[in-house]
PDB file of C-alpha atoms in Angstrom:
ATOM      1  CA  LYS A   1      61.086  50.328  76.275  1.00 87.00           C
ATOM      2  CA  GLN A   2      58.895  49.703  79.303  1.00 92.00           C
ATOM      3  CA  GLU A   3      60.431  47.534  82.009  1.00 95.00           C
ATOM      4  CA  VAL A   4      58.648  46.252  85.095  1.00 97.00           C
ATOM      5  CA  THR A   5      60.528  45.201  88.231  1.00 97.00           C
ATOM      6  CA  GLN A   6      59.215  43.507  91.344  1.00 97.00           C
ATOM      7  CA  ILE A   7      61.032  43.453  94.647  1.00 92.00           C
ATOM      8  CA  PRO A   8      61.509  41.251  96.570  1.00 92.00           C
ATOM      9  CA  ALA A   9      61.586  38.130  94.415  1.00 95.00           C
ATOM     10  CA  ALA A  10      60.522  36.024  97.387  1.00 96.00           C
ATOM     11  CA  LEU A  11      59.035  36.734 100.785  1.00 96.00           C
ATOM     12  CA  SER A  12      58.262  34.509 103.773  1.00 97.00           C
ATOM     13  CA  VAL A  13      56.094  35.738 106.617  1.00 96.00           C
ATOM     14  CA  PRO A  14      54.176  34.225 109.550  1.00 97.00           C
ATOM     15  CA  GLU A  15      50.407  34.165 109.410  1.00 97.00           C
ATOM     16  CA  GLY A  16      48.718  37.379 110.474  1.00 97.00           C
ATOM     17  CA  GLU A  17      51.377  39.801 109.280  1.00 97.00           C
ATOM     18  CA  ASN A  18      50.557  42.786 107.103  1.00 97.00           C
ATOM     19  CA  LEU A  19      52.855  42.963 104.105  1.00 95.00           C
ATOM     20  CA  VAL A  20      53.717  45.073 101.082  1.00 96.00           C
ATOM     21  CA  LEU A  21      54.765  43.915  97.633  1.00 97.00           C
ATOM     22  CA  ASN A  22      56.477  46.397  95.349  1.00 97.00           C
ATOM     23  CA  CYS A  23      56.285  46.981  91.612  1.00 98.00           C
ATOM     24  CA  SER A  24      58.153  49.631  89.646  1.00 97.00           C
ATOM     25  CA  PHE A  25      57.969  50.595  85.978  1.00 97.00           C
ATOM     26  CA  THR A  26      60.258  52.761  83.864  1.00 95.00           C
ATOM     27  CA  ASP A  27      57.768  54.617  81.643  1.00 91.00           C
ATOM     28  CA  SER A  28      55.153  56.546  83.620  1.00 88.00           C
ATOM     29  CA  ALA A  29      52.839  56.976  80.595  1.00 89.00           C
ATOM     30  CA  ILE A  30      50.709  53.944  81.406  1.00 89.00           C
ATOM     31  CA  TYR A  31      47.015  53.263  80.777  1.00 88.00           C
ATOM     32  CA  ASN A  32      46.643  51.203  83.932  1.00 93.00           C
ATOM     33  CA  LEU A  33      48.377  48.652  86.135  1.00 96.00           C
ATOM     34  CA  GLN A  34      47.056  45.211  86.952  1.00 96.00           C
ATOM     35  CA  TRP A  35      47.984  42.871  89.795  1.00 97.00           C
ATOM     36  CA  PHE A  36      47.637  39.116  89.304  1.00 97.00           C
ATOM     37  CA  ARG A  37      47.959  36.065  91.492  1.00 97.00           C
ATOM     38  CA  GLN A  38      49.403  32.787  90.209  1.00 96.00           C
ATOM     39  CA  ASP A  39      49.340  29.515  92.116  1.00 93.00           C
ATOM     40  CA  PRO A  40      52.108  27.040  91.180  1.00 86.00           C
ATOM     41  CA  GLY A  41      51.640  25.829  87.612  1.00 80.00           C
ATOM     42  CA  LYS A  42      48.224  27.430  87.413  1.00 85.00           C
ATOM     43  CA  GLY A  43      46.566  30.321  85.641  1.00 89.00           C
ATOM     44  CA  LEU A  44      46.674  34.039  86.308  1.00 94.00           C
ATOM     45  CA  THR A  45      43.890  35.432  88.434  1.00 94.00           C
ATOM     46  CA  SER A  46      43.316  39.173  88.238  1.00 94.00           C
ATOM     47  CA  LEU A  47      43.291  40.762  91.685  1.00 97.00           C
ATOM     48  CA  LEU A  48      43.096  44.492  91.070  1.00 96.00           C
ATOM     49  CA  LEU A  49      43.146  46.881  88.106  1.00 94.00           C
ATOM     50  CA  ILE A  50      44.141  50.488  88.760  1.00 95.00           C
ATOM     51  CA  GLN A  51      43.441  52.990  86.003  1.00 91.00           C
ATOM     52  CA  SER A  52      46.029  55.727  85.382  1.00 89.00           C
ATOM     53  CA  SER A  53      43.688  58.349  86.871  1.00 90.00           C
ATOM     54  CA  GLN A  54      43.264  56.421  90.130  1.00 91.00           C
ATOM     55  CA  ARG A  55      45.497  56.367  93.187  1.00 93.00           C
ATOM     56  CA  GLU A  56      44.337  53.103  94.695  1.00 94.00           C
ATOM     57  CA  GLN A  57      41.953  50.159  94.521  1.00 95.00           C
ATOM     58  CA  THR A  58      40.734  47.882  97.271  1.00 96.00           C
ATOM     59  CA  SER A  59      39.333  44.375  97.315  1.00 95.00           C
ATOM     60  CA  GLY A  60      38.815  42.716 100.679  1.00 97.00           C
ATOM     61  CA  ARG A  61      42.194  42.450 102.426  1.00 97.00           C
ATOM     62  CA  LEU A  62      44.033  43.716  99.350  1.00 98.00           C
ATOM     63  CA  ASN A  63      44.848  47.325  98.595  1.00 97.00           C
ATOM     64  CA  ALA A  64      46.846  48.429  95.590  1.00 97.00           C
ATOM     65  CA  SER A  65      48.219  51.929  95.166  1.00 97.00           C
ATOM     66  CA  LEU A  66      49.619  53.642  92.101  1.00 96.00           C
ATOM     67  CA  ASP A  67      52.049  56.564  91.893  1.00 95.00           C
ATOM     68  CA  LYS A  68      52.610  57.230  88.196  1.00 92.00           C
ATOM     69  CA  SER A  69      55.046  60.085  88.718  1.00 92.00           C
ATOM     70  CA  SER A  70      57.469  57.893  90.633  1.00 94.00           C
ATOM     71  CA  GLY A  71      56.750  54.789  88.541  1.00 95.00           C
ATOM     72  CA  ARG A  72      55.636  52.676  91.497  1.00 96.00           C
ATOM     73  CA  SER A  73      52.783  50.527  92.677  1.00 97.00           C
ATOM     74  CA  THR A  74      52.382  48.639  95.930  1.00 97.00           C
ATOM     75  CA  LEU A  75      50.121  45.744  96.835  1.00 97.00           C
ATOM     76  CA  TYR A  76      49.231  45.716 100.507  1.00 97.00           C
ATOM     77  CA  ILE A  77      47.946  42.460 101.996  1.00 97.00           C
ATOM     78  CA  ALA A  78      46.395  42.755 105.432  1.00 98.00           C
ATOM     79  CA  ALA A  79      46.366  39.960 108.003  1.00 97.00           C
ATOM     80  CA  SER A  80      48.063  37.431 105.736  1.00 97.00           C
ATOM     81  CA  GLN A  81      46.861  33.811 105.672  1.00 97.00           C
ATOM     82  CA  PRO A  82      48.476  30.571 104.440  1.00 97.00           C
ATOM     83  CA  GLY A  83      46.003  30.632 101.545  1.00 96.00           C
ATOM     84  CA  ASP A  84      47.667  33.829 100.329  1.00 97.00           C
ATOM     85  CA  SER A  85      50.786  31.832  99.441  1.00 97.00           C
ATOM     86  CA  ALA A  86      51.302  32.295  95.690  1.00 97.00           C
ATOM     87  CA  THR A  87      53.264  34.330  93.183  1.00 97.00           C
ATOM     88  CA  TYR A  88      52.052  37.886  92.693  1.00 98.00           C
ATOM     89  CA  LEU A  89      52.657  39.563  89.350  1.00 98.00           C
ATOM     90  CA  CYS A  90      52.169  43.153  88.295  1.00 97.00           C
ATOM     91  CA  ALA A  91      51.745  44.180  84.659  1.00 96.00           C
ATOM     92  CA  VAL A  92      51.254  47.299  82.565  1.00 95.00           C
ATOM     93  CA  PRO A  93      50.157  47.601  78.913  1.00 92.00           C
ATOM     94  CA  ASN A  94      52.783  48.659  76.412  1.00 90.00           C
ATOM     95  CA  GLN A  95      52.514  52.047  74.695  1.00 87.00           C
ATOM     96  CA  ALA A  96      50.615  50.630  71.726  1.00 87.00           C
ATOM     97  CA  GLY A  97      48.141  48.819  73.960  1.00 86.00           C
ATOM     98  CA  THR A  98      48.945  45.524  72.234  1.00 90.00           C
ATOM     99  CA  ALA A  99      50.658  43.625  75.027  1.00 92.00           C
ATOM    100  CA  LEU A 100      51.061  43.381  78.766  1.00 94.00           C
ATOM    101  CA  ILE A 101      54.546  43.866  80.186  1.00 95.00           C
ATOM    102  CA  PHE A 102      54.993  41.719  83.286  1.00 96.00           C
ATOM    103  CA  GLY A 103      57.341  41.828  86.211  1.00 96.00           C
ATOM    104  CA  LYS A 104      59.033  38.575  87.229  1.00 95.00           C
ATOM    105  CA  GLY A 105      56.804  38.338  90.288  1.00 96.00           C
ATOM    106  CA  THR A 106      57.116  38.041  94.051  1.00 97.00           C
ATOM    107  CA  THR A 107      56.656  34.560  95.486  1.00 97.00           C
ATOM    108  CA  LEU A 108      54.934  34.820  98.849  1.00 97.00           C
ATOM    109  CA  SER A 109      54.930  32.097 101.474  1.00 97.00           C
ATOM    110  CA  VAL A 110      52.750  32.512 104.558  1.00 97.00           C
ATOM    111  CA  SER A 111      53.375  29.998 107.332  1.00 96.00           C
ATOM    112  CA  SER A 112      50.816  28.988 109.938  1.00 94.00           C
TER     113      SER A 112
ATOM    114  CA  GLU B   1      30.491  32.957  83.987  1.00 84.00           C
ATOM    115  CA  ALA B   2      32.827  35.259  82.083  1.00 84.00           C
ATOM    116  CA  GLN B   3      35.948  33.316  81.243  1.00 93.00           C
ATOM    117  CA  VAL B   4      38.730  32.371  78.886  1.00 96.00           C
ATOM    118  CA  THR B   5      38.852  28.629  78.260  1.00 97.00           C
ATOM    119  CA  GLN B   6      41.966  26.829  77.052  1.00 97.00           C
ATOM    120  CA  ASN B   7      42.281  23.223  76.013  1.00 97.00           C
ATOM    121  CA  PRO B   8      43.993  20.980  76.714  1.00 97.00           C
ATOM    122  CA  ARG B   9      45.334  21.767  80.187  1.00 96.00           C
ATOM    123  CA  TYR B  10      48.232  19.340  79.792  1.00 96.00           C
ATOM    124  CA  LEU B  11      49.830  17.965  76.652  1.00 97.00           C
ATOM    125  CA  ILE B  12      52.855  15.784  76.018  1.00 97.00           C
ATOM    126  CA  THR B  13      53.845  15.390  72.394  1.00 96.00           C
ATOM    127  CA  VAL B  14      56.787  14.378  70.230  1.00 97.00           C
ATOM    128  CA  THR B  15      59.005  16.612  68.164  1.00 97.00           C
ATOM    129  CA  GLY B  16      57.501  17.474  64.797  1.00 97.00           C
ATOM    130  CA  LYS B  17      53.935  16.381  65.466  1.00 97.00           C
ATOM    131  CA  LYS B  18      51.579  19.259  64.673  1.00 97.00           C
ATOM    132  CA  LEU B  19      49.313  20.379  67.484  1.00 97.00           C
ATOM    133  CA  THR B  20      46.706  23.013  68.238  1.00 98.00           C
ATOM    134  CA  VAL B  21      45.886  24.606  71.571  1.00 98.00           C
ATOM    135  CA  THR B  22      42.404  26.083  71.582  1.00 98.00           C
ATOM    136  CA  CYS B  23      41.315  29.294  73.288  1.00 98.00           C
ATOM    137  CA  SER B  24      37.778  30.593  73.565  1.00 98.00           C
ATOM    138  CA  GLN B  25      36.290  33.592  75.376  1.00 97.00           C
ATOM    139  CA  ASN B  26      32.635  34.316  76.127  1.00 96.00           C
ATOM    140  CA  MET B  27      32.916  38.045  76.853  1.00 94.00           C
ATOM    141  CA  ASN B  28      32.690  39.390  73.283  1.00 94.00           C
ATOM    142  CA  HIS B  29      36.209  40.823  73.643  1.00 94.00           C
ATOM    143  CA  GLU B  30      37.875  42.341  70.598  1.00 94.00           C
ATOM    144  CA  TYR B  31      41.438  41.634  71.730  1.00 94.00           C
ATOM    145  CA  MET B  32      43.037  38.235  72.305  1.00 96.00           C
ATOM    146  CA  SER B  33      46.627  37.185  72.839  1.00 97.00           C
ATOM    147  CA  TRP B  34      48.938  34.265  73.579  1.00 98.00           C
ATOM    148  CA  TYR B  35      51.798  34.260  76.085  1.00 98.00           C
ATOM    149  CA  ARG B  36      54.342  31.690  77.148  1.00 97.00           C
ATOM    150  CA  GLN B  37      55.846  31.528  80.620  1.00 96.00           C
ATOM    151  CA  ASP B  38      59.298  30.122  81.277  1.00 95.00           C
ATOM    152  CA  PRO B  39      61.366  30.039  84.490  1.00 91.00           C
ATOM    153  CA  GLY B  40      63.639  33.050  84.719  1.00 90.00           C
ATOM    154  CA  LEU B  41      62.169  34.645  81.586  1.00 93.00           C
ATOM    155  CA  GLY B  42      58.702  35.459  82.845  1.00 91.00           C
ATOM    156  CA  LEU B  43      55.730  35.931  80.535  1.00 95.00           C
ATOM    157  CA  ARG B  44      56.384  36.778  76.908  1.00 96.00           C
ATOM    158  CA  GLN B  45      53.853  37.525  74.193  1.00 97.00           C
ATOM    159  CA  ILE B  46      53.703  35.201  71.177  1.00 98.00           C
ATOM    160  CA  TYR B  47      50.907  36.644  69.023  1.00 98.00           C
ATOM    161  CA  TYR B  48      47.961  38.950  69.448  1.00 97.00           C
ATOM    162  CA  SER B  49      44.773  39.851  67.610  1.00 96.00           C
ATOM    163  CA  MET B  50      42.982  43.191  67.788  1.00 93.00           C
ATOM    164  CA  ASN B  51      39.947  41.926  65.884  1.00 93.00           C
ATOM    165  CA  VAL B  52      38.628  39.163  63.640  1.00 94.00           C
ATOM    166  CA  GLU B  53      41.043  38.396  60.796  1.00 90.00           C
ATOM    167  CA  VAL B  54      43.656  40.778  62.296  1.00 93.00           C
ATOM    168  CA  THR B  55      46.682  39.138  63.914  1.00 97.00           C
ATOM    169  CA  ASP B  56      50.217  40.316  64.598  1.00 97.00           C
ATOM    170  CA  LYS B  57      53.467  39.047  66.049  1.00 97.00           C
ATOM    171  CA  GLY B  58      54.492  39.546  69.632  1.00 96.00           C
ATOM    172  CA  ASP B  59      57.986  39.186  71.061  1.00 95.00           C
ATOM    173  CA  VAL B  60      58.504  35.451  70.435  1.00 97.00           C
ATOM    174  CA  PRO B  61      56.438  34.367  67.386  1.00 98.00           C
ATOM    175  CA  GLU B  62      58.937  31.931  65.803  1.00 97.00           C
ATOM    176  CA  GLY B  63      57.527  28.432  65.460  1.00 97.00           C
ATOM    177  CA  TYR B  64      53.921  29.448  66.101  1.00 98.00           C
ATOM    178  CA  LYS B  65      50.878  30.320  64.033  1.00 98.00           C
ATOM    179  CA  VAL B  66      47.498  31.715  65.003  1.00 98.00           C
ATOM    180  CA  SER B  67      44.181  32.432  63.351  1.00 96.00           C
ATOM    181  CA  ARG B  68      41.158  34.574  64.253  1.00 97.00           C
ATOM    182  CA  LYS B  69      38.245  33.508  62.092  1.00 96.00           C
ATOM    183  CA  GLU B  70      35.662  34.256  64.783  1.00 96.00           C
ATOM    184  CA  LYS B  71      35.700  36.780  67.594  1.00 96.00           C
ATOM    185  CA  ARG B  72      35.475  34.183  70.368  1.00 97.00           C
ATOM    186  CA  ASN B  73      38.236  31.781  69.234  1.00 98.00           C
ATOM    187  CA  PHE B  74      41.986  32.240  68.912  1.00 98.00           C
ATOM    188  CA  PRO B  75      43.810  28.908  68.460  1.00 98.00           C
ATOM    189  CA  LEU B  76      47.585  28.570  68.770  1.00 98.00           C
ATOM    190  CA  ILE B  77      49.149  26.227  66.225  1.00 98.00           C
ATOM    191  CA  LEU B  78      52.555  24.574  66.487  1.00 98.00           C
ATOM    192  CA  GLU B  79      53.172  23.065  63.067  1.00 96.00           C
ATOM    193  CA  SER B  80      56.433  21.312  63.983  1.00 97.00           C
ATOM    194  CA  PRO B  81      56.949  21.483  67.748  1.00 98.00           C
ATOM    195  CA  SER B  82      60.466  21.353  69.148  1.00 98.00           C
ATOM    196  CA  PRO B  83      61.685  20.766  72.729  1.00 97.00           C
ATOM    197  CA  ASN B  84      62.415  24.494  73.184  1.00 97.00           C
ATOM    198  CA  GLN B  85      58.656  25.090  72.925  1.00 98.00           C
ATOM    199  CA  THR B  86      58.117  23.180  76.151  1.00 98.00           C
ATOM    200  CA  SER B  87      56.448  25.814  78.300  1.00 97.00           C
ATOM    201  CA  LEU B  88      53.331  26.987  80.095  1.00 96.00           C
ATOM    202  CA  TYR B  89      51.036  28.782  77.664  1.00 97.00           C
ATOM    203  CA  PHE B  90      48.355  31.340  78.468  1.00 97.00           C
ATOM    204  CA  CYS B  91      45.603  32.842  76.379  1.00 98.00           C
ATOM    205  CA  ALA B  92      44.251  36.257  77.352  1.00 96.00           C
ATOM    206  CA  SER B  93      41.460  38.547  76.236  1.00 95.00           C
ATOM    207  CA  SER B  94      40.484  42.167  76.816  1.00 93.00           C
ATOM    208  CA  PRO B  95      37.623  44.355  75.587  1.00 91.00           C
ATOM    209  CA  PHE B  96      39.970  46.468  73.449  1.00 79.00           C
ATOM    210  CA  GLY B  97      43.443  46.031  74.936  1.00 64.00           C
ATOM    211  CA  GLY B  98      45.346  48.940  76.474  1.00 63.00           C
ATOM    212  CA  ASP B  99      42.760  50.784  78.533  1.00 69.00           C
ATOM    213  CA  TYR B 100      41.064  47.734  79.968  1.00 79.00           C
ATOM    214  CA  GLY B 101      42.122  44.860  82.151  1.00 88.00           C
ATOM    215  CA  TYR B 102      42.947  41.445  80.812  1.00 93.00           C
ATOM    216  CA  THR B 103      41.390  38.061  81.602  1.00 94.00           C
ATOM    217  CA  PHE B 104      43.631  35.020  81.381  1.00 95.00           C
ATOM    218  CA  GLY B 105      42.881  31.363  80.813  1.00 95.00           C
ATOM    219  CA  SER B 106      43.992  28.601  83.175  1.00 94.00           C
ATOM    220  CA  GLY B 107      47.024  27.714  81.113  1.00 96.00           C
ATOM    221  CA  THR B 108      48.256  24.795  78.998  1.00 97.00           C
ATOM    222  CA  ARG B 109      51.327  22.904  80.139  1.00 96.00           C
ATOM    223  CA  LEU B 110      53.055  21.656  76.974  1.00 98.00           C
ATOM    224  CA  THR B 111      55.946  19.207  76.970  1.00 98.00           C
ATOM    225  CA  VAL B 112      57.690  18.373  73.692  1.00 98.00           C
ATOM    226  CA  VAL B 113      59.988  15.322  73.823  1.00 97.00           C
TER     227      VAL B 113
END
């Protein structure tokens, strides 16, 4: 059964730092991997979707990479800002394509 | 704007009083699903639907019902809510599930007292 793990669970950095969030999954036979952002008590906003045939995706200051063979994805945030403070979740579809399997998330705090 | 709309955003109710949380998407997606999010347990799937009139159980379906009479709507029904159903609920849709990304609604914070 697919399991998704995110490390660290929480991260605090000063404004301006570049940082990396990690996501690992146990079954490498995935369709894709999606990164989401969640503000406290709010909805899930999709940040990046990486298809299984891709190695990385970029959107503004965000870059997500995918290494299926090692079961890992990283989300790189450049020049972090206080507005980046949120919980970041990664998710992969299950084998049947009927559900998303989520990690527990990394809660990021960026101080000014 | 392409979106998934849930209503209400916040709801406080009493044990046993039937309620419905609505979900609507305007992207003509085939697939829709409901999740609940609880501290320490993360997001867990309640029910999903691959198409109109086709629904199936997720990981935590007990105490919930759904229906999919039209492609755009996928309401979540709690016929007799209990305090352990206090949670943050999310509706999601995807063109076909699996190969495509998912779009989530803004969430419904439900409190059952």
